[in-house]
Amino acid sequence: MHACRGLHPFQANASRLNVHLPVHHRARRVVCHAVCASAEAPPLEFVIRRAGRQDVGAMAAMDGGGATWTADSIYPSPFVWLQAETVQPLATLLVAVPAAPAPTHPPTPVLGWVCAWDIAAERQLDLMMLSVHAAARRRGVATALLRALADRHPRRRRAVLEVAAGNRGARAFYAAQGAVEVGRRRGYYADGGDALVLRLPLPPPGAPGTRERAGQA
């Protein structure tokens, strides 16, 4: 499940915005003991931290090679875009990884990830993409990523995003989170598919389900 925004309007001037600047923040990890949303799937224990370039390969592979990549993106692939986002000053790029090897964990180094921009003038987060590995879906990863994102942006109470009109799983997830449809972008994705524009309320900072500890990002 994922919703790909892919290109914020401000990214049109990529040479100005995608500068290689350090992102200053207190290094944090979020340890999640996810409540199983599916009766068949065992619970997961995973860590949410800031993503780095070492994670980009696994993150990009989860997008299916760009099947839902936006048609007007200035980046040729999710891999190239994610590399830029790891050093984008406006971006928050978080990744969920297994806390420890376990037989119940999917065989992947990345369970899920989320990318959002915080632009002060908009007073909301621009949710670029939320992606969860197929083997880790319905196991609390997406909800935990949204909570971790909200915790890092306590002054933002909502986000805006696009989701493929035909992605029923993602639409159902966002509807359960309280999202409402506010628009439609026709032919938004590279495959010609439409995108629905959603406004999503964010969980209040410190919502139950996550526990923070100091660590190395």
mmCIF file of C-alpha atoms in Angstrom:
data_model
loop_
_atom_site.group_PDB
_atom_site.id
_atom_site.type_symbol
_atom_site.label_atom_id
_atom_site.label_comp_id
_atom_site.label_asym_id
_atom_site.label_seq_id
_atom_site.Cartn_x
_atom_site.Cartn_y
_atom_site.Cartn_z
ATOM 1 C CA MET A 1 0.000 0.000 0.000
ATOM 2 C CA HIS A 2 1.356 3.361 -0.862
ATOM 3 C CA ALA A 3 0.324 6.807 -1.904
ATOM 4 C CA CYS A 4 2.796 8.490 -4.195
ATOM 5 C CA ARG A 5 2.861 12.241 -4.405
ATOM 6 C CA GLY A 6 6.208 12.128 -6.132
ATOM 7 C CA LEU A 7 6.688 15.800 -6.989
ATOM 8 C CA HIS A 8 5.803 18.782 -4.874
ATOM 9 C CA PRO A 9 5.124 21.925 -6.939
ATOM 10 C CA PHE A 10 8.028 23.635 -5.190
ATOM 11 C CA GLN A 11 10.363 20.935 -6.504
ATOM 12 C CA ALA A 12 10.137 22.413 -9.986
ATOM 13 C CA ASN A 13 13.162 24.488 -8.966
ATOM 14 C CA ALA A 14 15.100 21.420 -7.917
ATOM 15 C CA SER A 15 18.495 23.005 -8.407
ATOM 16 C CA ARG A 16 17.621 25.520 -5.695
ATOM 17 C CA LEU A 17 15.762 23.294 -3.213
ATOM 18 C CA ASN A 18 17.584 19.972 -3.446
ATOM 19 C CA VAL A 19 20.772 21.330 -1.923
ATOM 20 C CA HIS A 20 22.970 19.023 0.114
ATOM 21 C CA LEU A 21 22.463 20.490 3.563
ATOM 22 C CA PRO A 22 22.494 18.589 6.865
ATOM 23 C CA VAL A 23 19.143 18.151 8.569
ATOM 24 C CA HIS A 24 19.523 19.257 12.190
ATOM 25 C CA HIS A 25 17.431 17.290 14.662
ATOM 26 C CA ARG A 26 17.814 15.233 17.796
ATOM 27 C CA ALA A 27 18.510 11.688 16.680
ATOM 28 C CA ARG A 28 15.554 9.514 17.590
ATOM 29 C CA ARG A 29 14.319 6.008 17.167
ATOM 30 C CA VAL A 30 10.763 4.873 17.773
ATOM 31 C CA VAL A 31 10.363 1.320 19.012
ATOM 32 C CA CYS A 32 6.990 -0.075 17.993
ATOM 33 C CA HIS A 33 5.199 -3.105 19.297
ATOM 34 C CA ALA A 34 2.535 -3.247 16.615
ATOM 35 C CA VAL A 35 -0.878 -4.648 17.377
ATOM 36 C CA CYS A 36 -1.755 -7.171 14.716
ATOM 37 C CA ALA A 37 -4.537 -5.898 12.427
ATOM 38 C CA SER A 38 -4.978 -9.288 10.787
ATOM 39 C CA ALA A 39 -5.884 -12.443 12.685
ATOM 40 C CA GLU A 40 -3.588 -14.535 10.501
ATOM 41 C CA ALA A 41 -0.437 -12.381 10.763
ATOM 42 C CA PRO A 42 1.814 -12.452 13.861
ATOM 43 C CA PRO A 43 2.694 -9.140 15.564
ATOM 44 C CA LEU A 44 5.831 -7.241 14.594
ATOM 45 C CA GLU A 45 8.427 -5.409 16.631
ATOM 46 C CA PHE A 46 10.220 -2.785 14.618
ATOM 47 C CA VAL A 47 12.200 0.429 14.894
ATOM 48 C CA ILE A 48 11.326 3.694 13.165
ATOM 49 C CA ARG A 49 14.266 5.987 12.437
ATOM 50 C CA ARG A 50 15.371 8.580 9.923
ATOM 51 C CA ALA A 51 16.224 6.943 6.605
ATOM 52 C CA GLY A 52 19.687 7.163 5.081
ATOM 53 C CA ARG A 53 21.204 6.432 1.711
ATOM 54 C CA GLN A 54 21.895 2.873 2.839
ATOM 55 C CA ASP A 55 18.115 2.286 2.916
ATOM 56 C CA VAL A 56 17.268 3.726 -0.498
ATOM 57 C CA GLY A 57 17.688 0.529 -2.532
ATOM 58 C CA ALA A 58 15.219 -1.471 -0.435
ATOM 59 C CA MET A 59 12.815 1.458 -0.208
ATOM 60 C CA ALA A 60 12.743 2.033 -3.963
ATOM 61 C CA ALA A 61 12.243 -1.679 -4.654
ATOM 62 C CA MET A 62 9.012 -1.575 -2.634
ATOM 63 C CA ASP A 63 7.546 0.867 -5.157
ATOM 64 C CA GLY A 64 7.600 -1.846 -7.822
ATOM 65 C CA GLY A 65 10.140 0.004 -9.942
ATOM 66 C CA GLY A 66 7.968 3.091 -10.258
ATOM 67 C CA ALA A 67 4.606 1.631 -11.296
ATOM 68 C CA THR A 68 2.854 4.567 -9.646
ATOM 69 C CA TRP A 69 5.475 7.188 -10.441
ATOM 70 C CA THR A 70 4.052 10.566 -11.356
ATOM 71 C CA ALA A 71 4.051 11.388 -15.039
ATOM 72 C CA ASP A 72 5.535 14.881 -14.568
ATOM 73 C CA SER A 73 8.268 14.023 -12.075
ATOM 74 C CA ILE A 74 11.660 15.618 -12.688
ATOM 75 C CA TYR A 75 13.281 12.426 -11.351
ATOM 76 C CA PRO A 76 13.642 9.380 -13.635
ATOM 77 C CA SER A 77 12.911 6.813 -10.917
ATOM 78 C CA PRO A 78 11.981 6.388 -7.242
ATOM 79 C CA PHE A 79 15.608 5.458 -6.488
ATOM 80 C CA VAL A 80 16.942 8.788 -7.743
ATOM 81 C CA TRP A 81 14.156 10.717 -6.004
ATOM 82 C CA LEU A 82 14.770 8.968 -2.669
ATOM 83 C CA GLN A 83 18.482 9.682 -2.839
ATOM 84 C CA ALA A 84 17.636 13.376 -3.160
ATOM 85 C CA GLU A 85 15.101 13.231 -0.313
ATOM 86 C CA THR A 86 17.692 11.892 2.153
ATOM 87 C CA VAL A 87 19.422 15.295 2.001
ATOM 88 C CA GLN A 88 16.390 17.508 1.294
ATOM 89 C CA PRO A 89 16.099 20.113 4.088
ATOM 90 C CA LEU A 90 12.299 20.267 3.824
ATOM 91 C CA ALA A 91 11.810 16.501 3.919
ATOM 92 C CA THR A 92 11.209 14.068 6.755
ATOM 93 C CA LEU A 93 12.042 10.563 5.539
ATOM 94 C CA LEU A 94 11.399 7.792 8.069
ATOM 95 C CA VAL A 95 11.887 4.061 7.717
ATOM 96 C CA ALA A 96 10.548 1.095 9.704
ATOM 97 C CA VAL A 97 13.035 -1.757 10.085
ATOM 98 C CA PRO A 98 12.853 -4.992 12.126
ATOM 99 C CA ALA A 99 14.004 -4.464 15.707
ATOM 100 C CA ALA A 100 15.753 -7.850 15.612
ATOM 101 C CA PRO A 101 15.783 -10.862 13.283
ATOM 102 C CA ALA A 102 12.776 -13.073 13.931
ATOM 103 C CA PRO A 103 11.042 -15.905 12.065
ATOM 104 C CA THR A 104 7.789 -13.902 12.093
ATOM 105 C CA HIS A 105 9.354 -10.942 10.261
ATOM 106 C CA PRO A 106 9.142 -10.608 6.470
ATOM 107 C CA PRO A 107 12.474 -11.313 4.698
ATOM 108 C CA THR A 108 13.215 -7.652 3.951
ATOM 109 C CA PRO A 109 15.500 -5.029 5.526
ATOM 110 C CA VAL A 110 12.742 -2.391 5.263
ATOM 111 C CA LEU A 111 9.166 -2.991 6.428
ATOM 112 C CA GLY A 112 7.856 0.416 5.395
ATOM 113 C CA TRP A 113 8.690 4.074 4.987
ATOM 114 C CA VAL A 114 7.130 7.507 4.798
ATOM 115 C CA CYS A 115 8.256 10.771 3.229
ATOM 116 C CA ALA A 116 6.703 14.178 3.904
ATOM 117 C CA TRP A 117 7.564 17.820 3.358
ATOM 118 C CA ASP A 118 6.870 20.517 5.920
ATOM 119 C CA ILE A 119 6.450 23.913 4.281
ATOM 120 C CA ALA A 120 5.631 26.639 6.785
ATOM 121 C CA ALA A 121 3.458 28.619 4.370
ATOM 122 C CA GLU A 122 1.111 25.645 3.912
ATOM 123 C CA ARG A 123 0.701 24.933 7.648
ATOM 124 C CA GLN A 124 0.314 21.246 6.847
ATOM 125 C CA LEU A 125 2.476 18.316 5.833
ATOM 126 C CA ASP A 126 2.764 17.310 2.201
ATOM 127 C CA LEU A 127 2.714 13.506 2.396
ATOM 128 C CA MET A 128 4.790 12.433 -0.592
ATOM 129 C CA MET A 129 4.614 8.695 -0.067
ATOM 130 C CA LEU A 130 3.714 6.066 2.504
ATOM 131 C CA SER A 131 4.795 2.575 1.500
ATOM 132 C CA VAL A 132 4.623 -0.763 3.323
ATOM 133 C CA HIS A 133 6.177 -4.043 2.182
ATOM 134 C CA ALA A 134 3.534 -6.478 0.932
ATOM 135 C CA ALA A 135 4.493 -9.046 3.590
ATOM 136 C CA ALA A 136 4.136 -6.474 6.403
ATOM 137 C CA ARG A 137 0.761 -4.962 5.527
ATOM 138 C CA ARG A 138 -2.126 -4.982 8.006
ATOM 139 C CA ARG A 139 0.363 -5.378 10.853
ATOM 140 C CA GLY A 140 0.463 -1.834 12.210
ATOM 141 C CA VAL A 141 3.425 -0.488 10.225
ATOM 142 C CA ALA A 142 1.612 2.256 8.285
ATOM 143 C CA THR A 143 -0.209 3.536 11.370
ATOM 144 C CA ALA A 144 3.028 3.610 13.372
ATOM 145 C CA LEU A 145 4.792 5.542 10.613
ATOM 146 C CA LEU A 146 2.046 8.174 10.599
ATOM 147 C CA ARG A 147 2.286 8.477 14.397
ATOM 148 C CA ALA A 148 6.062 8.868 14.229
ATOM 149 C CA LEU A 149 5.660 11.519 11.539
ATOM 150 C CA ALA A 150 3.140 13.407 13.678
ATOM 151 C CA ASP A 151 5.462 13.219 16.697
ATOM 152 C CA ARG A 152 8.215 14.909 14.690
ATOM 153 C CA HIS A 153 5.866 17.678 13.550
ATOM 154 C CA PRO A 154 3.729 18.519 16.613
ATOM 155 C CA ARG A 155 2.616 21.862 15.126
ATOM 156 C CA ARG A 156 1.064 20.217 12.054
ATOM 157 C CA ARG A 157 -2.350 18.688 12.536
ATOM 158 C CA ARG A 158 -3.071 17.509 9.002
ATOM 159 C CA ALA A 159 -1.443 16.332 5.792
ATOM 160 C CA VAL A 160 -2.404 16.387 2.128
ATOM 161 C CA LEU A 161 -1.609 13.533 -0.236
ATOM 162 C CA GLU A 162 -2.501 11.848 -3.492
ATOM 163 C CA VAL A 163 -3.496 8.191 -3.778
ATOM 164 C CA ALA A 164 -4.166 6.159 -6.899
ATOM 165 C CA ALA A 165 -7.902 6.026 -7.583
ATOM 166 C CA GLY A 166 -7.651 2.279 -8.182
ATOM 167 C CA ASN A 167 -5.710 1.503 -5.009
ATOM 168 C CA ARG A 168 -8.578 0.247 -2.871
ATOM 169 C CA GLY A 169 -6.359 -0.942 -0.044
ATOM 170 C CA ALA A 170 -4.697 2.444 0.410
ATOM 171 C CA ARG A 171 -7.991 4.294 0.088
ATOM 172 C CA ALA A 172 -9.553 2.099 2.772
ATOM 173 C CA PHE A 173 -6.589 2.675 5.087
ATOM 174 C CA TYR A 174 -6.722 6.449 4.739
ATOM 175 C CA ALA A 175 -10.502 6.491 5.137
ATOM 176 C CA ALA A 176 -10.073 4.601 8.413
ATOM 177 C CA GLN A 177 -7.606 7.320 9.488
ATOM 178 C CA GLY A 178 -10.222 10.008 8.833
ATOM 179 C CA ALA A 179 -9.052 11.215 5.402
ATOM 180 C CA VAL A 180 -11.510 13.024 3.138
ATOM 181 C CA GLU A 181 -11.345 13.465 -0.620
ATOM 182 C CA VAL A 182 -10.860 17.084 -1.703
ATOM 183 C CA GLY A 183 -9.928 16.745 -5.376
ATOM 184 C CA ARG A 184 -8.880 14.554 -8.292
ATOM 185 C CA ARG A 185 -5.857 14.757 -10.622
ATOM 186 C CA ARG A 186 -6.518 13.030 -13.942
ATOM 187 C CA GLY A 187 -3.640 11.177 -15.606
ATOM 188 C CA TYR A 188 -1.403 11.936 -12.630
ATOM 189 C CA TYR A 189 0.568 8.703 -12.680
ATOM 190 C CA ALA A 190 2.930 7.416 -15.343
ATOM 191 C CA ASP A 191 0.514 4.575 -16.181
ATOM 192 C CA GLY A 192 -2.226 7.117 -16.941
ATOM 193 C CA GLY A 193 -4.129 6.516 -13.725
ATOM 194 C CA ASP A 194 -5.929 9.236 -11.807
ATOM 195 C CA ALA A 195 -4.992 10.383 -8.319
ATOM 196 C CA LEU A 196 -7.402 11.340 -5.578
ATOM 197 C CA VAL A 197 -6.342 14.277 -3.424
ATOM 198 C CA LEU A 198 -6.957 13.548 0.256
ATOM 199 C CA ARG A 199 -6.776 15.657 3.395
ATOM 200 C CA LEU A 200 -5.620 13.543 6.314
ATOM 201 C CA PRO A 201 -5.821 14.466 10.018
ATOM 202 C CA LEU A 202 -2.631 13.516 11.831
ATOM 203 C CA PRO A 203 -2.613 11.645 15.154
ATOM 204 C CA PRO A 204 -1.962 13.892 18.157
ATOM 205 C CA PRO A 205 1.706 13.904 19.229
ATOM 206 C CA GLY A 206 2.494 11.098 21.641
ATOM 207 C CA ALA A 207 -0.490 8.986 20.557
ATOM 208 C CA PRO A 208 -0.551 5.462 22.071
ATOM 209 C CA GLY A 209 1.340 2.822 20.130
ATOM 210 C CA THR A 210 4.853 4.273 19.934
ATOM 211 C CA ARG A 211 7.624 4.658 22.470
ATOM 212 C CA GLU A 212 10.666 6.824 21.789
ATOM 213 C CA ARG A 213 14.219 6.318 22.915
ATOM 214 C CA ALA A 214 17.386 8.228 22.125
ATOM 215 C CA GLY A 215 19.526 6.646 19.451
ATOM 216 C CA GLN A 216 21.494 7.198 16.290
ATOM 217 C CA ALA A 217 19.387 8.196 13.285
#
